[in-house]
Coordinates of C-alpha atoms and ligand atoms in Angstrom, one line a residue:
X182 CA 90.2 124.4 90.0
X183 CA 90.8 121.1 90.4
X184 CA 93.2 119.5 93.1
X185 CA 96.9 118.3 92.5
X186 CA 97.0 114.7 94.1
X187 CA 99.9 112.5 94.2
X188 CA 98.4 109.1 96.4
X189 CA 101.1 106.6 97.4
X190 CA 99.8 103.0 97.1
X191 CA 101.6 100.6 99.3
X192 CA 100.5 97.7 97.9
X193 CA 100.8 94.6 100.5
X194 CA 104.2 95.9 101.7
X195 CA 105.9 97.3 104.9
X196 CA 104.9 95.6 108.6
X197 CA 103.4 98.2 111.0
X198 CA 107.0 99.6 112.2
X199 CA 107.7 100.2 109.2
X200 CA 104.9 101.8 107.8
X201 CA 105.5 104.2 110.6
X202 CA 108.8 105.1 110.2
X203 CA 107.8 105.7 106.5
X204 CA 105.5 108.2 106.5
X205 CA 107.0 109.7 110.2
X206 CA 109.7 110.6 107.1
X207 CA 107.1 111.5 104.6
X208 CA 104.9 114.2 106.9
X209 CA 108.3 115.7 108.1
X210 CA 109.7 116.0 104.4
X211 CA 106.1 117.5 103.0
X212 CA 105.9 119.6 106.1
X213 CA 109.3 121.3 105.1
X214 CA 109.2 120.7 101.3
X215 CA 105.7 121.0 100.1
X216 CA 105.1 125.2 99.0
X217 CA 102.1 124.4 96.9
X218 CA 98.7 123.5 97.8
X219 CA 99.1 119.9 96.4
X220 CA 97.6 117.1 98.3
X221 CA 99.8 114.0 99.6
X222 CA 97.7 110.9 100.3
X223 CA 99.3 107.3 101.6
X224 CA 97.3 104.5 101.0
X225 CA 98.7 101.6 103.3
X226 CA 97.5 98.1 104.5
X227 CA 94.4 98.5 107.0
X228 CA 97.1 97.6 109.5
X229 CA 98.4 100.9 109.6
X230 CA 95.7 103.2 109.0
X231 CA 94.8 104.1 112.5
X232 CA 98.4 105.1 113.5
X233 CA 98.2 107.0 110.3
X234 CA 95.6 108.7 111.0
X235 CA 96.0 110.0 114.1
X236 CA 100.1 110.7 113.1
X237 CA 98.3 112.8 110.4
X238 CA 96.9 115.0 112.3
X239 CA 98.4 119.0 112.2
X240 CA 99.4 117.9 108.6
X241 CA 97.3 119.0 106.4
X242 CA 98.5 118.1 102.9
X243 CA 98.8 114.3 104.3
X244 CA 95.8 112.2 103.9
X245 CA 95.9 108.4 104.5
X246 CA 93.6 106.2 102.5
X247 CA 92.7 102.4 102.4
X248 CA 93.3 100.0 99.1
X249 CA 89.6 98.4 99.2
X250 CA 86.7 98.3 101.1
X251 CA 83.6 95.9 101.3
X252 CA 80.8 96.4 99.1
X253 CA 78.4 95.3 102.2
X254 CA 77.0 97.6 104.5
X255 CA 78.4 95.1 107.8
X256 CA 78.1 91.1 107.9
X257 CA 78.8 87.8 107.7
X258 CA 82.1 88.4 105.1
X259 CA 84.6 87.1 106.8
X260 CA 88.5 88.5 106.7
X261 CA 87.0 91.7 104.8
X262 CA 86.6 95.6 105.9
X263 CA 83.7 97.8 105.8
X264 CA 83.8 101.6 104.5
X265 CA 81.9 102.3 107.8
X266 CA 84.9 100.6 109.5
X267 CA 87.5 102.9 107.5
X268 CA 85.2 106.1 107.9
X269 CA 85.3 105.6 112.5
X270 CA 89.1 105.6 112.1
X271 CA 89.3 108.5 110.4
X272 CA 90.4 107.5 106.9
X273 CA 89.7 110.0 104.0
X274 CA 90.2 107.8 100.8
X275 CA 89.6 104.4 99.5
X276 CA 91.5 102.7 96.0
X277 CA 88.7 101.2 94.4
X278 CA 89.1 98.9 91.1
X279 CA 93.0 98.5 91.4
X280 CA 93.8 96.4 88.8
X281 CA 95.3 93.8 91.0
X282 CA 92.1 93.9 92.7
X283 CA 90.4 93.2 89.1
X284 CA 92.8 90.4 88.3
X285 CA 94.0 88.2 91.3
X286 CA 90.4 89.1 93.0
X287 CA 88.1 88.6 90.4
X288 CA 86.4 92.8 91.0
X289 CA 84.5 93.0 88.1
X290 CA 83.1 96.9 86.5
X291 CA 79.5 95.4 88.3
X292 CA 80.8 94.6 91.7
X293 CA 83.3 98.0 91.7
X294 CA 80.1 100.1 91.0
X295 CA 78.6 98.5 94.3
X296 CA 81.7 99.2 96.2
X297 CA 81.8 103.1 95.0
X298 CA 78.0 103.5 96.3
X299 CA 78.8 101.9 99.8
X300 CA 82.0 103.8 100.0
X301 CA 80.6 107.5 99.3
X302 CA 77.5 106.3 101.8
X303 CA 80.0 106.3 104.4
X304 CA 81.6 109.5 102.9
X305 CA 84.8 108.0 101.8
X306 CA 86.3 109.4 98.5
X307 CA 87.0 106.8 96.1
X308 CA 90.1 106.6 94.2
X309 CA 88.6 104.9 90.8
X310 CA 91.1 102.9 89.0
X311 CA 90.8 102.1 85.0
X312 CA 92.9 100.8 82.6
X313 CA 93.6 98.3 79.7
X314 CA 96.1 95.7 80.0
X315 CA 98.4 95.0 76.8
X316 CA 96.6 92.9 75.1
X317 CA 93.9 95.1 75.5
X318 CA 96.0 97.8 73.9
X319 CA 97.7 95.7 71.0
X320 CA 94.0 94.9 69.7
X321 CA 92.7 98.9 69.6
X322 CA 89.9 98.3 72.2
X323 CA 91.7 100.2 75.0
X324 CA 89.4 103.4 74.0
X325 CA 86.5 101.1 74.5
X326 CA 87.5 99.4 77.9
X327 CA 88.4 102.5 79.2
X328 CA 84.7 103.8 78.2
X329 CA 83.3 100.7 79.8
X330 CA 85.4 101.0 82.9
X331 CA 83.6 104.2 83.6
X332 CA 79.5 103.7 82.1
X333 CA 80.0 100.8 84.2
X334 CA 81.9 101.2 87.2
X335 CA 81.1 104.9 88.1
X336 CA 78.6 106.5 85.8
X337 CA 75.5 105.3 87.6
X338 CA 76.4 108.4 89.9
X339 CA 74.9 111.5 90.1
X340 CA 76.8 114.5 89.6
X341 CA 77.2 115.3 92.7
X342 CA 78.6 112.5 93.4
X343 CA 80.7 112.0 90.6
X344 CA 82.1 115.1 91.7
X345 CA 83.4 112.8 94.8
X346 CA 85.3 110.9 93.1
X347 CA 89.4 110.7 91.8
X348 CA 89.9 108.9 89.1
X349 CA 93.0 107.1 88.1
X350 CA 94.3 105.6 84.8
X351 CA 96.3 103.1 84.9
X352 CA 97.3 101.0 82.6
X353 CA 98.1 97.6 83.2
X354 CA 100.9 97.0 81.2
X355 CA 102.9 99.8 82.9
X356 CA 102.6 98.5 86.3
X357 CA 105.7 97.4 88.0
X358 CA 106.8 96.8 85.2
X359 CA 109.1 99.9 85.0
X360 CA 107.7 100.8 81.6
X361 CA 105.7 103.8 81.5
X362 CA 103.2 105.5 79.5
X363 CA 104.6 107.7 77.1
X364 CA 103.4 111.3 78.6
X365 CA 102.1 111.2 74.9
X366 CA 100.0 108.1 75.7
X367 CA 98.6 109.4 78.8
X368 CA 97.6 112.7 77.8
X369 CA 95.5 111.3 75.0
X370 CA 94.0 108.6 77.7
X371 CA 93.7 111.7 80.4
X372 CA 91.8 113.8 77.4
X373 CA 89.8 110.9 76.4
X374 CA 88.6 109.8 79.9
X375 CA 87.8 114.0 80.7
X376 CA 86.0 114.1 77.3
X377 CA 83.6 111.0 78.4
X378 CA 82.8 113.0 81.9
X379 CA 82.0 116.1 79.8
X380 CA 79.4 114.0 78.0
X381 CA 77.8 111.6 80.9
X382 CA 78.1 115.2 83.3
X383 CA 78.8 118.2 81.4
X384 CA 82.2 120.3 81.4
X385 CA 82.3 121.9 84.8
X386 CA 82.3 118.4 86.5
X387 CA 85.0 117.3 83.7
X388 CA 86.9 120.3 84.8
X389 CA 86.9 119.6 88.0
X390 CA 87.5 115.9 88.3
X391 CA 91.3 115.2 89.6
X392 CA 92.6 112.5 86.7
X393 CA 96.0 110.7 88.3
X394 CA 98.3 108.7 86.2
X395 CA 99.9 105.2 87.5
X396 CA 102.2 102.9 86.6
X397 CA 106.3 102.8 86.9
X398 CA 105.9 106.7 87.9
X399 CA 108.8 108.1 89.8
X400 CA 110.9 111.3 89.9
X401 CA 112.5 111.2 86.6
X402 CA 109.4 110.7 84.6
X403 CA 106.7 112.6 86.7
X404 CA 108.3 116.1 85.5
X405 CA 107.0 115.2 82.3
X406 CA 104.2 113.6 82.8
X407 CA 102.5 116.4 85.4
X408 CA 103.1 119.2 82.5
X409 CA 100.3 117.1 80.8
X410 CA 97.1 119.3 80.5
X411 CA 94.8 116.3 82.1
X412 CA 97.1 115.0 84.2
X413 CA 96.6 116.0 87.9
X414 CA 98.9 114.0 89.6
X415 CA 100.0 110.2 90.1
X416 CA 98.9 107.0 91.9
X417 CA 102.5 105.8 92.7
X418 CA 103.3 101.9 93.7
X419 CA 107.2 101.3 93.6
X420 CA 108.5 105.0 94.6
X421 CA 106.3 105.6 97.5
X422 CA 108.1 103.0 99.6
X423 CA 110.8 105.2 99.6
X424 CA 109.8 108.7 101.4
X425 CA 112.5 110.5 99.2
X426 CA 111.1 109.6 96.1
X427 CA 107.6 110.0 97.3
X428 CA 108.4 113.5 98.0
X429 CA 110.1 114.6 95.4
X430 CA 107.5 113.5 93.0
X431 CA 105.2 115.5 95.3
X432 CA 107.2 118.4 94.4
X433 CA 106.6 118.5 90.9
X434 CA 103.8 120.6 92.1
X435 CA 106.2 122.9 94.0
X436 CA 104.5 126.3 94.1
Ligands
13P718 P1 104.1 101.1 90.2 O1 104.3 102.6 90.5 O2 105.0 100.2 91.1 O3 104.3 100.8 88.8 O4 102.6 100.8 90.7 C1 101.6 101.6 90.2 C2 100.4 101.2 90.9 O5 99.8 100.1 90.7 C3 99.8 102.2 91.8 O6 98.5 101.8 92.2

Protein backbone atom coordinates (compact mmCIF):
# COMPACT_ATOMS: atom_id res chain seq x y z
CA UNK A 1 0.00 0.00 0.00
CA UNK A 2 1.35 3.01 -0.78
CA UNK A 3 1.82 6.03 1.75
CA UNK A 4 -0.62 9.09 2.15
CA UNK A 5 1.79 12.24 2.11
CA UNK A 6 0.73 15.74 2.44
CA UNK A 7 4.57 17.80 2.25
CA UNK A 8 4.28 21.51 3.16
CA UNK A 9 6.67 23.61 0.99
CA UNK A 10 7.61 26.83 2.57
CA UNK A 11 8.98 28.33 -0.24
CA UNK A 12 11.52 31.29 0.84
CA UNK A 13 9.18 32.37 3.59
CA UNK A 14 9.05 32.65 7.48
CA UNK A 15 12.61 33.80 9.51
CA UNK A 16 13.81 31.17 11.96
CA UNK A 17 11.25 32.31 14.95
CA UNK A 18 8.82 31.87 12.95
CA UNK A 19 9.33 28.73 11.30
CA UNK A 20 9.38 27.51 14.90
CA UNK A 21 6.48 28.72 16.14
CA UNK A 22 4.88 27.25 12.92
CA UNK A 23 5.43 23.87 13.07
CA UNK A 24 5.68 23.95 17.31
CA UNK A 25 1.68 24.49 16.11
CA UNK A 26 1.74 21.95 13.35
CA UNK A 27 3.31 18.76 15.58
CA UNK A 28 0.88 19.70 18.45
CA UNK A 29 -2.22 19.90 16.03
CA UNK A 30 -1.09 16.36 14.07
CA UNK A 31 -0.17 14.95 17.41
CA UNK A 32 -3.98 15.49 18.63
CA UNK A 33 -5.62 15.48 15.20
CA UNK A 34 -3.95 12.99 12.96
CA UNK A 35 -6.05 9.20 13.49
CA UNK A 36 -4.66 7.77 10.33
CA UNK A 37 -1.34 6.65 9.37
CA UNK A 38 -0.75 9.54 6.93
CA UNK A 39 2.56 11.18 6.82
CA UNK A 40 3.09 15.08 7.42
CA UNK A 41 6.34 16.41 5.95
CA UNK A 42 7.50 20.30 6.21
CA UNK A 43 9.86 21.35 3.83
CA UNK A 44 11.42 24.74 5.16
CA UNK A 45 14.48 27.01 4.23
CA UNK A 46 17.86 25.11 5.31
CA UNK A 47 17.69 27.70 8.10
CA UNK A 48 15.36 25.83 9.96
CA UNK A 49 15.95 22.32 9.34
CA UNK A 50 18.13 21.52 12.28
CA UNK A 51 15.59 22.91 14.89
CA UNK A 52 13.11 20.96 12.93
CA UNK A 53 14.65 18.12 13.23
CA UNK A 54 15.41 17.71 16.47
CA UNK A 55 11.68 19.46 17.51
CA UNK A 56 10.57 16.44 15.40
CA UNK A 57 11.59 14.02 17.32
CA UNK A 58 8.74 11.68 19.44
CA UNK A 59 6.49 12.78 16.39
CA UNK A 60 6.33 10.35 14.21
CA UNK A 61 3.97 11.47 11.38
CA UNK A 62 6.21 14.77 11.13
CA UNK A 63 9.00 14.64 8.78
CA UNK A 64 11.03 17.76 7.77
CA UNK A 65 12.57 17.98 4.32
CA UNK A 66 14.81 20.51 2.36
CA UNK A 67 13.67 22.37 -1.11
CA UNK A 68 17.11 21.43 -3.01
CA UNK A 69 20.25 20.02 -2.59
CA UNK A 70 23.61 20.17 -4.58
CA UNK A 71 24.19 17.83 -7.32
CA UNK A 72 28.01 17.67 -6.11
CA UNK A 73 29.30 15.25 -3.80
CA UNK A 74 31.16 18.50 -1.52
CA UNK A 75 33.28 21.51 -3.21
CA UNK A 76 34.10 24.57 -4.35
CA UNK A 77 30.06 25.73 -5.04
CA UNK A 78 29.84 28.45 -3.20
CA UNK A 79 26.38 29.59 -1.25
CA UNK A 80 24.98 25.95 -2.05
CA UNK A 81 24.11 22.65 0.23
CA UNK A 82 25.14 19.23 -0.09
CA UNK A 83 22.66 16.13 0.46
CA UNK A 84 25.51 14.80 2.73
CA UNK A 85 25.07 18.09 4.64
CA UNK A 86 21.08 17.63 4.89
CA UNK A 87 21.50 13.69 5.55
CA UNK A 88 24.10 14.72 9.25
CA UNK A 89 21.28 16.89 10.37
CA UNK A 90 18.84 14.54 10.21
CA UNK A 91 16.66 15.55 7.36
CA UNK A 92 14.49 12.82 5.60
CA UNK A 93 13.34 14.47 2.32
CA UNK A 94 14.54 16.75 -0.42
CA UNK A 95 12.07 18.81 -3.29
CA UNK A 96 13.91 18.12 -6.25
CA UNK A 97 12.82 19.80 -9.78
CA UNK A 98 10.38 22.45 -8.23
CA UNK A 99 9.38 24.36 -10.90
CA UNK A 100 10.62 27.52 -9.57
CA UNK A 101 13.80 25.79 -9.37
CA UNK A 102 13.30 24.91 -13.26
CA UNK A 103 12.45 28.54 -14.15
CA UNK A 104 14.27 31.29 -12.04
CA UNK A 105 17.29 28.68 -11.60
CA UNK A 106 17.78 27.40 -14.90
CA UNK A 107 17.40 23.17 -13.35
CA UNK A 108 17.11 21.47 -16.44
CA UNK A 109 15.51 17.34 -16.70
CA UNK A 110 19.66 16.68 -17.17
CA UNK A 111 21.00 18.47 -14.22
CA UNK A 112 17.69 17.21 -11.92
CA UNK A 113 18.62 13.51 -12.83
CA UNK A 114 22.21 14.32 -11.35
CA UNK A 115 20.66 15.81 -8.23
CA UNK A 116 18.22 12.68 -7.65
CA UNK A 117 21.46 10.23 -7.81
CA UNK A 118 23.50 12.34 -5.26
CA UNK A 119 20.51 12.82 -3.08
CA UNK A 120 19.52 8.86 -2.73
CA UNK A 121 23.53 8.34 -2.38
CA UNK A 122 23.25 10.05 0.80
CA UNK A 123 19.79 8.32 1.45
CA UNK A 124 17.61 11.23 1.13
CA UNK A 125 14.12 10.62 -0.46
CA UNK A 126 13.51 12.90 -3.22
CA UNK A 127 10.30 14.61 -3.72
CA UNK A 128 10.41 14.74 -7.80
CA UNK A 129 8.50 17.55 -9.14
CA UNK A 130 6.87 17.58 -12.87
CA UNK A 131 4.66 19.60 -14.61
CA UNK A 132 3.68 21.72 -17.81
CA UNK A 133 3.25 25.26 -17.68
CA UNK A 134 0.19 26.83 -19.67
CA UNK A 135 1.46 27.29 -22.62
CA UNK A 136 2.61 23.87 -22.46
CA UNK A 137 -0.93 22.87 -21.85
CA UNK A 138 -2.78 25.16 -24.52
CA UNK A 139 -0.53 23.47 -27.34
CA UNK A 140 -1.44 19.53 -26.31
CA UNK A 141 2.25 18.69 -25.42
CA UNK A 142 1.66 18.45 -21.61
CA UNK A 143 1.29 14.43 -22.05
CA UNK A 144 4.70 14.66 -23.70
CA UNK A 145 6.51 17.02 -21.18
CA UNK A 146 5.19 15.20 -18.50
CA UNK A 147 6.81 11.87 -20.21
CA UNK A 148 10.00 13.66 -20.72
CA UNK A 149 10.08 15.01 -17.15
CA UNK A 150 10.30 11.52 -15.98
CA UNK A 151 12.58 9.31 -19.05
CA UNK A 152 14.70 12.15 -18.25
CA UNK A 153 14.82 13.31 -14.89
CA UNK A 154 14.23 9.95 -12.90
CA UNK A 155 14.04 6.98 -15.19
CA UNK A 156 17.70 6.25 -15.36
CA UNK A 157 16.98 4.63 -11.88
CA UNK A 158 16.71 1.28 -10.99
CA UNK A 159 13.79 -0.02 -9.48
CA UNK A 160 14.83 -0.15 -6.37
CA UNK A 161 15.47 3.08 -6.45
CA UNK A 162 12.66 4.35 -8.16
CA UNK A 163 10.86 2.81 -5.47
CA UNK A 164 12.72 5.81 -3.30
CA UNK A 165 11.27 8.22 -4.73
CA UNK A 166 7.73 10.64 -4.30
CA UNK A 167 6.66 12.08 -7.07
CA UNK A 168 4.78 15.20 -7.45
CA UNK A 169 2.70 16.83 -10.30
CA UNK A 170 2.48 19.98 -10.46
CA UNK A 171 1.39 22.00 -12.86
CA UNK A 172 2.74 25.32 -13.40
CA UNK A 173 -0.08 27.18 -14.25
CA UNK A 174 -1.87 26.38 -10.99
CA UNK A 175 0.80 27.55 -8.75
CA UNK A 176 0.00 30.54 -6.58
CA UNK A 177 -2.00 31.30 -8.76
CA UNK A 178 -5.16 30.17 -6.78
CA UNK A 179 -6.42 28.26 -9.76
CA UNK A 180 -6.42 24.64 -9.47
CA UNK A 181 -6.46 21.58 -11.40
CA UNK A 182 -9.79 20.35 -11.96
CA UNK A 183 -9.65 16.95 -9.77
CA UNK A 184 -10.71 15.80 -13.29
CA UNK A 185 -7.39 17.15 -14.67
CA UNK A 186 -5.31 15.66 -12.09
CA UNK A 187 -6.64 12.31 -11.96
CA UNK A 188 -5.99 11.90 -15.71
CA UNK A 189 -2.33 13.44 -15.10
CA UNK A 190 -2.02 11.10 -11.76
CA UNK A 191 -3.22 7.98 -14.12
CA UNK A 192 -1.05 9.00 -16.95
CA UNK A 193 2.23 9.54 -14.94
CA UNK A 194 1.38 5.81 -12.82
CA UNK A 195 0.77 4.34 -16.30
CA UNK A 196 4.43 5.48 -17.64
CA UNK A 197 6.04 3.82 -14.14
CA UNK A 198 4.01 0.60 -14.99
CA UNK A 199 5.84 0.60 -18.29
CA UNK A 200 9.63 1.87 -17.48
CA UNK A 201 9.11 -0.58 -13.96
CA UNK A 202 6.29 -2.80 -14.00
CA UNK A 203 2.88 -2.42 -11.87
CA UNK A 204 3.99 -3.23 -8.37
CA UNK A 205 6.41 -0.28 -8.29
CA UNK A 206 3.47 1.84 -10.13
CA UNK A 207 1.35 0.72 -7.19
CA UNK A 208 3.49 1.66 -4.85
CA UNK A 209 4.86 4.98 -5.86
CA UNK A 210 3.12 7.95 -3.57
CA UNK A 211 1.88 10.57 -6.65
CA UNK A 212 1.14 14.17 -4.71
CA UNK A 213 -0.74 16.90 -6.35
CA UNK A 214 0.39 20.73 -6.09
CA UNK A 215 -0.72 23.87 -6.95
CA UNK A 216 -3.40 26.41 -5.17
CA UNK A 217 -4.34 23.15 -2.86
CA UNK A 218 -6.07 23.96 0.39
CA UNK A 219 -8.89 22.72 2.54
CA UNK A 220 -11.77 23.35 0.36
CA UNK A 221 -10.44 21.65 -2.59
CA UNK A 222 -8.22 18.80 -1.12
CA UNK A 223 -11.57 16.73 -0.20
CA UNK A 224 -11.99 16.37 -3.73
CA UNK A 225 -8.95 16.07 -5.04
CA UNK A 226 -7.66 13.13 -2.34
CA UNK A 227 -10.88 10.92 -3.36
CA UNK A 228 -8.92 10.73 -6.73
CA UNK A 229 -7.68 7.05 -7.33
CA UNK A 230 -3.90 8.30 -8.03
CA UNK A 231 -3.87 10.93 -5.97
CA UNK A 232 -1.90 10.21 -2.66
CA UNK A 233 -1.69 13.39 -1.16
CA UNK A 234 -0.52 17.10 -1.89
CA UNK A 235 2.69 19.27 -2.16
CA UNK A 236 1.12 22.43 -0.52
CA UNK A 237 2.74 26.11 -0.95
CA UNK A 238 0.24 28.89 0.18
CA UNK A 239 -1.81 26.84 3.00
CA UNK A 240 1.09 25.35 4.84
CA UNK A 241 2.11 28.74 6.19
CA UNK A 242 -0.78 28.65 8.16
CA UNK A 243 -0.67 25.43 10.66
CA UNK A 244 -4.61 25.30 10.64
CA UNK A 245 -4.91 24.88 7.09
CA UNK A 246 -1.88 22.64 6.92
CA UNK A 247 -3.71 20.37 9.25
CA UNK A 248 -6.82 20.25 8.13
CA UNK A 249 -5.80 19.26 4.71
CA UNK A 250 -3.78 16.55 6.52
CA UNK A 251 -6.99 15.33 7.81
CA UNK A 252 -8.45 14.52 4.63
CA UNK A 253 -6.80 11.33 5.45
CA UNK A 254 -8.49 11.04 8.82
CA UNK A 255 -8.72 7.36 9.63
P1 LIG B 1 0.69 26.87 -3.85
O1 LIG B 1 0.02 25.85 -2.97
O2 LIG B 1 0.97 28.16 -3.13
O3 LIG B 1 -0.03 27.05 -5.14
O4 LIG B 1 2.14 26.29 -4.21
C1 LIG B 1 2.24 25.00 -4.67
C2 LIG B 1 3.66 24.64 -4.70
O5 LIG B 1 4.43 25.15 -5.49
C3 LIG B 1 4.15 23.64 -3.74
O6 LIG B 1 5.42 23.22 -4.05
Amino acid sequence: MRKKIVAGNWKMNLDYNEGLALFSEITNMVKDEITGKQQAVVCSPFIHLHSLVQMAKGYDKVSVGAQNAHQAESGAYTGEVSAKMLKSVGVEYVILGHSERRQYFGETNELLAKKTDTALANDLKPIFCIGETLQERESNVHFQVIKDQLIEGVFHLDAANFAKLVIAYEPVWAIGTGVTASSDQAQEIHAFIRKEIAAKYNQQVADDTTILYGGSCNPKNAPELFAQADIDGGLIGGASLKSRDFVDILRVFNA
